[in-house]
Coordinates of C-alpha atoms and ligand atoms in Angstrom, one line a residue:
M1025 CA 127.7 128.3 121.2
I1026 CA 126.4 125.2 122.8
T1027 CA 128.3 121.9 123.1
F1028 CA 126.5 118.6 123.2
L1029 CA 127.6 115.3 124.6
S1030 CA 126.1 112.4 122.3
G1031 CA 125.9 108.9 121.6
G1032 CA 124.2 107.7 118.4
T1033 CA 120.3 107.9 119.1
G1034 CA 118.8 109.8 121.7
T1035 CA 121.1 113.1 121.7
P1036 CA 121.0 112.9 117.7
K1037 CA 117.3 112.8 117.7
L1038 CA 117.6 116.4 119.7
L1039 CA 120.3 117.5 117.3
R1040 CA 118.0 116.8 114.6
G1041 CA 115.7 119.6 116.0
M1042 CA 118.7 121.8 117.3
Q1043 CA 120.0 122.2 113.7
K1044 CA 116.6 123.8 112.7
V1045 CA 116.3 126.0 115.5
M1046 CA 120.2 127.2 116.0
D1047 CA 122.8 128.8 113.8
R1048 CA 124.4 125.5 112.7
H1049 CA 128.1 127.0 113.3
E1050 CA 127.2 127.5 116.9
I1051 CA 126.7 123.8 117.6
S1052 CA 129.6 121.8 118.8
V1053 CA 129.0 118.0 119.7
V1054 CA 131.2 115.7 121.6
V1055 CA 130.6 112.2 120.4
N1056 CA 131.2 108.8 122.3
T1057 CA 134.0 106.6 120.5
A1058 CA 134.0 103.7 123.1
E1059 CA 131.9 101.7 120.9
D1060 CA 134.2 102.2 117.9
I1061 CA 135.2 98.8 116.3
W1062 CA 137.5 97.5 113.4
I1063 CA 135.5 95.2 111.0
S1064 CA 136.8 93.6 108.0
G1065 CA 140.0 95.9 108.2
N1066 CA 138.0 99.1 108.2
H1067 CA 137.2 101.5 111.1
I1068 CA 133.6 102.1 112.5
S1069 CA 132.9 104.8 114.7
P1070 CA 129.0 104.3 114.9
D1071 CA 128.1 107.5 116.9
V1072 CA 130.4 109.8 115.1
D1073 CA 129.0 108.5 111.8
T1074 CA 125.4 109.1 113.1
V1075 CA 126.1 112.5 113.9
M1076 CA 128.0 113.2 110.9
Y1077 CA 125.4 111.6 108.6
L1078 CA 122.8 113.6 110.5
F1079 CA 124.3 116.9 109.9
A1080 CA 125.0 115.7 106.3
G1081 CA 121.5 115.0 105.5
V1082 CA 121.9 111.6 104.6
L1083 CA 121.1 109.6 108.0
N1084 CA 118.8 106.6 107.8
T1085 CA 116.3 108.1 110.5
D1086 CA 114.5 104.7 110.5
T1087 CA 117.4 103.0 112.4
W1088 CA 119.4 105.9 113.4
W1089 CA 122.5 104.3 111.8
G1090 CA 123.7 103.9 108.4
I1091 CA 123.1 105.9 105.3
R1092 CA 119.6 106.4 103.9
N1093 CA 118.9 104.0 100.8
D1094 CA 122.3 102.5 101.2
T1095 CA 122.7 99.1 99.4
F1096 CA 124.6 96.1 101.0
T1097 CA 126.2 94.4 98.1
T1098 CA 129.6 94.1 99.5
H1099 CA 128.3 92.9 102.9
D1100 CA 126.1 90.3 101.3
E1101 CA 129.0 89.1 99.1
I1102 CA 131.3 88.9 102.3
I1103 CA 128.6 86.6 103.7
N1104 CA 128.7 84.5 100.4
M1105 CA 132.3 84.1 100.9
G1106 CA 131.7 82.3 104.1
H1107 CA 133.4 85.1 106.2
G1108 CA 130.5 86.8 108.1
E1109 CA 130.3 90.2 109.5
F1110 CA 128.0 90.5 112.4
I1111 CA 127.1 94.2 111.5
A1112 CA 125.2 95.0 108.3
I1113 CA 127.7 97.6 106.8
G1114 CA 125.9 99.5 103.8
D1115 CA 128.4 100.2 100.8
R1116 CA 128.5 103.8 101.1
D1117 CA 128.8 103.5 104.9
R1118 CA 131.7 101.2 104.3
A1119 CA 133.7 103.9 102.1
V1120 CA 133.5 106.0 105.1
H1121 CA 134.9 103.2 107.2
I1122 CA 137.5 102.5 104.5
A1123 CA 138.8 106.1 104.4
R1124 CA 138.9 106.5 108.0
G1125 CA 140.8 103.3 108.6
N1126 CA 143.3 104.4 106.0
M1127 CA 143.8 107.9 107.6
L1128 CA 144.1 106.3 111.0
R1129 CA 146.7 104.0 109.8
E1130 CA 148.5 106.9 108.2
G1131 CA 148.9 108.3 111.8
T1132 CA 146.2 111.1 111.3
R1133 CA 144.4 111.8 114.8
L1134 CA 140.6 110.7 114.8
T1135 CA 139.7 114.3 115.4
N1136 CA 141.3 115.3 112.2
V1137 CA 139.9 112.1 110.4
T1138 CA 136.5 113.3 111.3
R1139 CA 137.1 117.0 110.3
T1140 CA 138.1 115.6 106.9
L1141 CA 135.1 113.4 106.5
C1142 CA 132.8 116.2 107.9
D1143 CA 134.4 118.5 105.3
R1144 CA 133.6 116.0 102.4
F1145 CA 129.9 115.8 103.4
G1146 CA 129.7 119.6 103.7
V1147 CA 128.8 119.6 107.6
R1148 CA 128.7 122.8 109.1
E1149 CA 128.4 122.0 112.7
N1150 CA 131.6 121.0 114.9
V1151 CA 131.6 117.3 115.4
L1152 CA 134.4 116.2 117.7
P1153 CA 135.2 112.4 118.7
M1154 CA 135.5 112.7 122.7
S1155 CA 139.1 111.6 122.4
D1156 CA 141.9 110.4 120.0
T1157 CA 142.8 107.7 122.6
E1158 CA 141.4 104.3 121.6
V1159 CA 139.1 103.1 124.4
T1160 CA 136.4 100.2 124.2
T1161 CA 133.4 99.6 126.3
K1162 CA 133.2 95.7 127.0
V1163 CA 130.5 93.9 129.1
K1164 CA 131.6 90.7 131.1
T1165 CA 128.9 88.1 130.1
E1166 CA 128.9 84.0 130.2
L1167 CA 130.5 84.3 126.9
G1168 CA 133.5 86.3 128.8
L1169 CA 134.3 89.8 128.2
I1170 CA 133.0 91.1 124.7
H1171 CA 132.8 94.2 122.9
Y1172 CA 129.5 96.1 123.7
Q1173 CA 128.7 95.7 119.9
E1174 CA 128.8 91.9 120.2
Y1175 CA 126.6 92.1 123.1
W1176 CA 124.2 94.2 121.3
I1177 CA 124.3 93.2 117.8
R1178 CA 125.6 89.6 117.6
S1179 CA 123.8 88.4 120.9
K1180 CA 120.9 90.8 120.1
G1181 CA 121.2 92.0 123.8
Q1182 CA 119.8 88.8 125.0
I1183 CA 122.5 87.9 127.4
R1184 CA 123.1 88.9 131.1
I1185 CA 125.5 91.6 131.7
E1186 CA 127.7 91.2 135.1
D1187 CA 129.9 94.2 134.6
V1188 CA 130.6 96.9 132.3
V1189 CA 134.5 97.7 131.6
R1190 CA 136.2 100.2 129.8
C1191 CA 139.3 99.2 128.0
S1192 CA 142.2 101.2 127.1
K1193 CA 146.1 101.0 127.0
T1194 CA 146.3 104.5 128.4
H1195 CA 143.6 106.7 130.2
P1196 CA 141.5 108.5 127.6
E1197 CA 142.5 112.2 127.4
S1198 CA 140.0 114.7 126.3
T1199 CA 141.3 116.4 123.1
E1200 CA 142.2 120.0 122.7
E1201 CA 139.5 120.7 120.5
V1202 CA 137.0 119.3 122.9
I1203 CA 138.2 121.4 125.9
Q1204 CA 138.1 124.5 123.7
A1205 CA 134.5 123.9 122.5
V1206 CA 133.4 123.5 126.2
E1207 CA 135.3 126.5 127.0
A1208 CA 133.7 128.5 124.1
S1209 CA 130.2 127.3 125.2
E1210 CA 127.8 129.2 127.5
V1211 CA 125.8 125.9 128.0
V1212 CA 126.5 122.2 127.9
V1213 CA 123.8 119.6 127.1
I1214 CA 124.0 116.1 128.0
G1215 CA 121.4 114.9 125.5
P1216 CA 119.2 111.7 126.3
S1217 CA 121.9 109.1 125.3
N1218 CA 122.5 105.8 127.3
P1219 CA 124.4 107.1 130.5
I1220 CA 126.5 104.2 130.8
T1221 CA 127.6 103.3 127.1
S1222 CA 127.5 106.8 125.3
I1223 CA 127.7 109.8 128.1
T1224 CA 130.1 107.9 131.1
P1225 CA 132.7 107.2 128.5
I1226 CA 132.7 111.0 127.4
L1227 CA 132.9 112.2 131.2
E1228 CA 135.8 109.7 132.1
C1229 CA 138.1 111.5 129.5
N1230 CA 140.7 113.3 131.4
G1231 CA 140.0 117.2 131.6
L1232 CA 136.3 117.0 130.6
K1233 CA 134.7 117.2 134.0
D1234 CA 137.2 120.1 135.4
A1235 CA 136.3 122.0 132.0
L1236 CA 132.4 121.6 132.9
T1237 CA 132.7 122.7 136.6
D1238 CA 131.7 126.5 135.7
K1239 CA 129.5 125.8 132.9
F1240 CA 125.8 125.7 132.9
V1241 CA 125.1 121.9 132.3
I1242 CA 121.5 120.6 131.3
A1243 CA 120.8 116.9 131.3
I1244 CA 118.0 115.0 129.6
S1245 CA 116.9 111.8 130.9
P1246 CA 116.7 108.9 128.3
F1247 CA 114.3 107.0 130.9
I1248 CA 110.5 107.1 131.3
G1249 CA 109.6 105.0 134.5
N1250 CA 111.9 101.9 134.8
A1251 CA 112.6 101.6 131.1
P1252 CA 114.7 103.6 128.4
V1253 CA 112.6 104.9 125.4
S1254 CA 114.8 102.2 123.2
G1255 CA 117.8 100.0 123.6
P1256 CA 119.8 98.3 126.3
A1257 CA 120.2 101.2 128.9
A1258 CA 118.5 99.4 131.9
A1259 CA 120.5 96.2 131.8
L1260 CA 123.7 98.5 131.5
M1261 CA 122.6 100.7 134.4
E1262 CA 122.0 97.7 136.5
A1263 CA 125.1 96.1 135.8
S1264 CA 126.9 99.5 136.8
G1265 CA 125.0 99.7 140.1
F1266 CA 122.6 102.5 139.1
E1267 CA 118.6 102.1 139.3
P1268 CA 117.5 102.1 135.5
T1269 CA 115.5 105.4 135.9
S1270 CA 115.8 109.0 135.8
V1271 CA 116.8 109.1 139.3
G1272 CA 119.6 106.5 138.3
T1273 CA 120.8 108.7 135.6
A1274 CA 120.5 112.0 137.6
K1275 CA 122.8 110.0 140.5
C1276 CA 125.1 109.0 137.5
Y1277 CA 125.6 112.6 136.5
K1278 CA 125.8 113.8 140.1
D1279 CA 127.3 117.1 140.9
L1280 CA 127.8 117.9 137.2
V1281 CA 124.3 118.9 136.1
D1282 CA 122.6 122.2 137.0
L1283 CA 119.3 121.3 135.4
F1284 CA 117.7 117.9 135.0
I1285 CA 115.1 117.3 132.4
Q1286 CA 112.7 114.3 132.6
D1287 CA 109.6 113.5 130.6
T1288 CA 106.2 114.7 131.5
R1289 CA 105.0 111.1 131.6
D1290 CA 107.6 109.9 133.9
P1291 CA 106.3 108.4 137.1
V1292 CA 109.6 108.7 138.8
E1293 CA 110.3 111.8 140.7
V1294 CA 113.8 113.6 140.3
K1295 CA 113.9 116.4 142.8
D1296 CA 114.0 119.9 141.1
A1297 CA 113.7 118.6 137.7
I1298 CA 111.9 120.3 134.9
R1299 CA 109.4 118.3 133.0
L1300 CA 109.2 118.5 129.3
D1301 CA 107.6 116.2 126.5
T1302 CA 111.1 114.6 125.4
L1303 CA 109.5 111.7 123.2
M1304 CA 110.9 112.5 120.0
T1305 CA 108.7 110.3 117.7
G1306 CA 109.5 112.3 114.7
E1307 CA 111.1 115.8 113.4
E1308 CA 108.4 118.1 114.7
K1309 CA 108.8 116.8 118.2
S1310 CA 112.6 116.9 118.0
I1311 CA 112.1 120.7 117.1
E1312 CA 109.8 121.2 119.8
L1313 CA 112.0 119.8 122.5
A1314 CA 115.0 121.6 120.9
K1315 CA 113.1 125.0 121.1
N1316 CA 112.0 124.3 124.8
V1317 CA 115.7 123.2 125.9
L1318 CA 117.0 126.4 124.1
S1319 CA 114.6 128.6 126.0
L1320 CA 115.8 127.0 129.1
A1321 CA 119.4 127.4 128.3
N1322 CA 119.1 131.3 127.5
R1323 CA 117.2 131.4 130.6
K1324 CA 120.0 130.2 132.9
Ligands
GDP2297 P1 123.3 104.7 121.1 O1 124.7 105.1 121.0 O2 122.7 104.0 119.7 O3 123.2 103.8 122.2 O4 122.4 105.9 121.3 P2 122.3 107.0 122.7 O5 123.1 106.5 123.8 O6 122.5 108.2 121.9 O7 120.9 106.9 122.9 C1 120.3 105.7 123.4 C2 119.3 106.2 124.6 O8 118.3 107.1 123.8 C3 118.2 105.2 124.9 O9 118.7 104.8 126.3 C4 117.1 105.7 124.8 O10 116.2 105.8 125.9 C5 117.1 107.1 124.5 N1 116.1 107.8 123.6 C6 115.8 107.4 122.4 N2 114.8 108.1 121.9 C7 114.4 108.7 122.7 C8 113.5 109.9 122.7 O11 112.9 110.2 121.9 N3 113.4 110.7 124.2 C9 114.2 110.4 125.2 N4 114.0 111.1 126.2 N5 115.2 109.3 124.9 C10 115.2 108.7 124.1
FO1_2298 N1 123.0 98.0 114.8 C1 122.2 97.1 114.7 O1 121.5 96.6 115.6 N2 122.6 96.0 113.6 C2 123.3 96.3 112.7 O2 123.7 95.5 111.7 C3 124.0 97.7 112.8 C4 124.9 98.0 111.8 C5 125.6 99.2 111.9 C6 126.4 99.5 111.0 C7 126.9 100.8 111.1 C8 127.0 101.6 112.3 O3 127.6 102.7 112.1 C9 126.1 101.2 113.3 C10 125.5 100.1 113.0 N3 124.7 99.6 114.1 C11 123.6 98.5 114.0 C12 124.3 100.4 115.1 C13 125.0 99.7 116.3 O4 126.3 100.2 116.0 C14 124.6 100.3 117.8 O5 123.1 100.5 117.9 C15 125.3 101.4 118.1 O6 126.6 101.3 118.2 C16 124.7 101.9 119.7 O7 125.3 103.0 119.8

């Protein structure tokens, strides 16, 4: 069994390859939930949905969010009603958010809600929200303290971030299911996800770091040079006091990682890192990286 720590783009690209080269029942994924948000009364868990849709074979892999060939009739009508949604929600995707919202309102834990949804989609991998505790990544900007999704989607990432703040009523706890998955794994892989908004929220959950101490942990950098492959990771790293490079990523995970992987093209040198082609421009490249990571995992 291998457990992966995942956000909603970089690690799912690796998982796309892993599902082709591993027994799918041997894959557990702990997914960031600090970007979750209630929209129009329903609950979006963007990273969980991306991982779930990927394994269900319905993910839109052009955007890495939402369902392939979804329609946006309800979203467009809501805008016509003069009540905009700043996130474009597909009709089938919205059905998942409605079902999730209803189950959460009934008091079902997000972990069990996710299991029910995954069962409905025929997902065989073990998809685990990082926590059942509600926690939100917010960023401090000239508009005040705003939800990360508002920064990235409504403001198109065009405003300066002064600080990154994790907001929750109680400190998030790792679930029993997450700890069991890590304990049952020979290797844990921190995929090439955003270190600040996707991986750190998972690592911050009580119990997770302790569970990782005697595991072989592999991390893959989402940076090549001083820019991420995509998305706003550089601005978030800088606002959190880390260099926006593989060196900064390695520092962010300090003491946790046994083997650090950076791209062959990366001009920045991380001591003792292994170099691989990490640029997953299509399914074949994802499979190739997955095979290489797996052979390093098997050699540990
Ligand atoms: P988010 O939840 O949508 O922000 O997605 P993640 O946190 O899972 O992934 C975002 C990160 O994935 C970005 O920082 C990108 O640099 C990284 N990324 C995307 N595609 C690739 C790729 O092909 N290779 C590598 N190494 N990183 C990638
Ligand atoms: N990202 C966008 O840039 N624009 C959107 O309209 C958008 C809609 C959306 C709907 C459902 C969903 O699960 C994700 C969606 N995303 C959209 C992705 C967005 O939430 C972020 O890229 C991720 O949260 C970053 O991790």
